[in-house]
Amino acid sequence: MPNTSGRQKHGRRARRRRRVDPARDELVSSSLESAQQCLFSQDYGTAFVHYLLVLNLAPVFKEFARDSFRFTLFKWAEELDSLGRIQDLFDCYEQALEVFPADEVILNSMGEHLFRMGFRDEAAGHFHKALKLRPDYLEARENFYRVANWLVERWHFLMLNDHGRNRKYQQAIQKAVRKGCNSVLDIGTGTGILGMCAKKAGAAEVYACELSKTMYELACEVVAANGMDGSIKIIHKKSLEMEVPKDIPHRVSLVVTETVDAGLFGEGIIESLIHAWHNLLLPPKRDQGDSGDESTTGRVIPAGATVFGMAVECLEIRRHHRLCVTEVGGLSIAEAGELHSTVSCNSEPDDSIEPYTTERLSRLPGGYKCLTEPFTTLSIDFNNVQELEGLSSREVQEIRLPVTQEGELDALAVWFQLHLDEENSLSTGPQEDTCWEQAIYPVHIPKRFELKPRDELIVEISCRDAFLRLSCVAVLRDGQTIHLEKRMGSPPPGDLTPNPNPEVELCSALAGLQTNHSQAEALCMLESSEMALLNNRDYHQSFSSALTKLISQLKTKHQNHERGSAFHSDPAVSSPASSLLYVLDVSEGFSLLSLMAAKQGHVKAYSSVEKTKQQEVLRRLACSNGISEQHLEFWLNHIEDERGMLKRPSREKLWSAIILDCVETCGLIRQKLMEKASLARCLLEEGGHIFPQKIVVYGMLVESYTLLLESAVQGQEPTLGFNIAPFINQFTVPVHVFLDFSTLECRHLSKAAELFVLDLMDTNANYTNRDVKVQVMSAGRLTAVPFWYHIYLDQEISVSTLSQNSHWKQAAVVLPKPIEVQAGDWVRLAVKLHKSTISIAAHVENPPTQMD
Ligand code: 44T
């Protein structure tokens, strides 16, 4: 029996190898010893190499050495990371996974590195694998939830729940296939839905491509579950990399795609279609009137699009993109130089700059006002390759728009109509009841600008790098031209140029390390959330008051102490430097808090602002606010490692205050906040504070169908007759982020309730579990618990993340199943906090009626 003898032979060989290789055994044991020694002396790189050698030569040691090996790997990876040796770092992880392919801890840790490096799809894949290996592995679960949004973006749920959109695509595809489009390519297939529509409509050959690995794997699963795995070929590629006959045997007669974003071109549809026309599609039909056989010509669904725009006034947009204040927390910021958000289509293209942002206008707090009628910015025929190719070289078009309402010019809002074919079209307009958001082009003019009803707004429209560029260049008023936004490379507009006074120029020169101070150099861009923070007067006022209180208490204490020790003649104690207080601001991103601390006098403040341009702004502001250069310093450039971050200012000094950034803009508590707080506590002088002192978490019971639509494919009905929901719903996450609770379509079923208190000053606090009973005020389906925070800087002063001017959004736990509740019922919320992550489970105490 060949099998048996094979096994015997293999066994004999193995035994012989083990017996006759003393040199190898010697090498294994000496390497193991070296690995342990190196580990002991913290030479992790060498230890890692020794361990790898040992485990490759002698897999029997795997279990024995697993923990030390992991430890060595993680330490070595940390070092490689800080040295910027990223390729080496990932090589080490790959080698480690060759030895331990099913080690969930290594997979999870590699995921964390991938995530930090921006490889989100891959990171999420690693967390998913780790979780599959060990479903109760909390770290991986939390990481997975944090990145699931990148793995399967939330809009997939919205789109699959948009029955109108599904049906229209289905009809257009059915019609095309009936007319003879026999071979179909679905570009950017997502869950495979459009490809399956084509197959079901009777197309002989269907191909689908998808660039995201996770979405590709999901599409394969869905297509197989619908019995089409033999008849739809799914290719894990970007369409631009596809070739005939390598990927598909011949050119197809129909391309279907919905690779469009709110700004239409952001997913690269122009480039994809140009490539498809040249490489993947049959030639287009010559005569438009010809309704003959479509199997020998090519066409695209959607057939084309019309893009619309409109000028709007919107305070919510304004405060996220432009500087709206001149003074915050006792600091004048009038002389900060030019500041605006990183959303700008007038700037040189750069990775950190986006040409537009997206918002659902109908959901913006405070609403918006239309200043012009909607206008057509562009029409494009996707079946005309010359038109597609000519888009980038189209001349800049200038249009004049009559202003219809008085108001401040804050942005141009953009949406489109997607013409699937002659009959079916989809609109993404602000008035439509669809899942779509609109593209927002904020207007960056240094001063506020009111449009008046008889004005004409001049907008320039062009296409660059395959995105639509819209710019409000001027306003015609009473026969005069008022220039607005600067165009790239052009000098600043005459009439709105800020008039920098000599003092500011001096400050800039001092701060700036620039001899030739020009407008462009003084421009500093901030994230829109940083911009909103800067515009938040209440936030800065609260910090200013809390800092003033603490600093004056500490000054008095120091003075008393110095008086007390004046009898001792130690010059180090009574010198002026010793009376300085030290404040560290470890806020993420741009923050004025260090300056506000320095402004108190006798304070040396350390800022964690890293970007050079932002540091220049702070220096400029220090100068214009009379803060001496020595009283502001920039802290470490890398704050990744919290132990490094919280080092002391010098050996004998302790911090008077450490400002921690505790809540992310998305509405979640920052990861590792509690670890940072406990480290920070150890570094405070007696009487010193960490800001904030405590965080109180509030929540409310709500019924919200909108939240359900964003979290999972709803209903028991198959989607267009296909079984998709169970597969994509695996990627449902329990916590939704970036919510605007004030405009969320929902019914409040209870009052706001305190869910949790995080005392950042309490060493012994146990934060794991808490049960909170909340009474139902009105009957409904309990679907979610939105939550937010009151951030207490001290006993009295607090900032709410739900306030009107907040730069924070809110988060919500969406329950796995809605619960029917009656007025008067008590709902028990089991609130858990694990490593800064909140989870909430809800139970009705009386009477429990769970709904399916
Ligand atoms: N989001 C809209 C974008 N792809 C819609 O990997 C509307 C956003 C949106 N694959 C709120 C609401 C909405 N070759 O899976 C993705 C993507 C893939 C490609 C292969 C290519 N050349 C591409 C280009 C993209 O296509 C899928 C859909 S793309 C965008 C869809 C609901 N926020």
mmCIF file of C-alpha atoms in Angstrom, residues 312-313 318-319 321-326 333-334 337-340 371 407-411 442-451 457 472-473 475 477 482-486 492-501 519 523 531 535:
data_model
loop_
_atom_site.group_PDB
_atom_site.id
_atom_site.type_symbol
_atom_site.label_atom_id
_atom_site.label_comp_id
_atom_site.label_asym_id
_atom_site.label_seq_id
_atom_site.Cartn_x
_atom_site.Cartn_y
_atom_site.Cartn_z
ATOM 1 C CA VAL A 312 -25.700 78.230 -0.409
ATOM 2 C CA GLU A 313 -25.462 79.975 2.926
ATOM 3 C CA ARG A 318 -18.924 77.903 7.344
ATOM 4 C CA ARG A 319 -17.728 76.997 10.833
ATOM 5 C CA HIS A 321 -14.184 75.491 6.714
ATOM 6 C CA ARG A 322 -13.465 79.126 7.501
ATOM 7 C CA LEU A 323 -12.251 81.115 10.461
ATOM 8 C CA CYS A 324 -15.310 82.846 11.938
ATOM 9 C CA VAL A 325 -13.881 84.267 15.167
ATOM 10 C CA THR A 326 -11.226 86.828 16.011
ATOM 11 C CA ILE A 333 -6.482 85.125 16.691
ATOM 12 C CA ALA A 334 -6.922 87.940 14.224
ATOM 13 C CA GLY A 337 -2.480 84.439 9.020
ATOM 14 C CA GLU A 338 -4.811 82.858 6.512
ATOM 15 C CA LEU A 339 -6.478 79.727 7.839
ATOM 16 C CA HIS A 340 -8.972 77.513 6.110
ATOM 17 C CA LEU A 371 -28.694 81.869 -2.749
ATOM 18 C CA GLY A 407 -27.176 85.664 2.321
ATOM 19 C CA GLU A 408 -23.620 84.823 3.127
ATOM 20 C CA LEU A 409 -21.741 82.912 0.455
ATOM 21 C CA ASP A 410 -20.490 79.761 2.170
ATOM 22 C CA ALA A 411 -20.360 77.026 -0.426
ATOM 23 C CA PRO A 442 -16.628 75.464 0.528
ATOM 24 C CA VAL A 443 -15.875 79.028 -0.464
ATOM 25 C CA HIS A 444 -12.602 80.242 1.033
ATOM 26 C CA ILE A 445 -12.806 83.967 1.198
ATOM 27 C CA PRO A 446 -10.933 85.572 4.078
ATOM 28 C CA LYS A 447 -13.826 87.787 5.105
ATOM 29 C CA ARG A 448 -17.538 87.165 5.340
ATOM 30 C CA PHE A 449 -19.279 88.083 2.138
ATOM 31 C CA GLU A 450 -22.983 88.877 1.790
ATOM 32 C CA LEU A 451 -24.608 88.299 -1.564
ATOM 33 C CA LEU A 457 -22.172 85.429 -8.966
ATOM 34 C CA CYS A 472 -16.665 81.427 -7.068
ATOM 35 C CA VAL A 473 -14.358 83.922 -8.713
ATOM 36 C CA VAL A 475 -19.469 89.020 -7.879
ATOM 37 C CA ARG A 477 -22.558 94.367 -8.176
ATOM 38 C CA ILE A 482 -15.629 92.164 -6.666
ATOM 39 C CA HIS A 483 -13.017 89.425 -6.798
ATOM 40 C CA LEU A 484 -13.509 86.499 -4.446
ATOM 41 C CA GLU A 485 -11.511 83.290 -4.305
ATOM 42 C CA LYS A 486 -7.947 83.271 -5.473
ATOM 43 C CA PRO A 492 -4.499 87.506 -4.065
ATOM 44 C CA PRO A 493 -7.714 89.324 -4.955
ATOM 45 C CA GLY A 494 -7.302 93.083 -4.632
ATOM 46 C CA ASP A 495 -10.359 94.191 -2.759
ATOM 47 C CA LEU A 496 -10.480 91.414 -0.229
ATOM 48 C CA THR A 497 -6.825 91.072 0.518
ATOM 49 C CA PRO A 498 -6.362 91.301 4.269
ATOM 50 C CA ASN A 499 -4.222 94.253 5.150
ATOM 51 C CA PRO A 500 -1.413 92.851 7.282
ATOM 52 C CA ASN A 501 -0.081 95.446 9.673
ATOM 53 C CA GLN A 519 0.199 85.284 1.334
ATOM 54 C CA LEU A 523 -1.714 80.079 4.520
ATOM 55 C CA MET A 531 -11.403 74.466 12.044
ATOM 56 C CA ASN A 535 -14.291 78.501 15.934
#
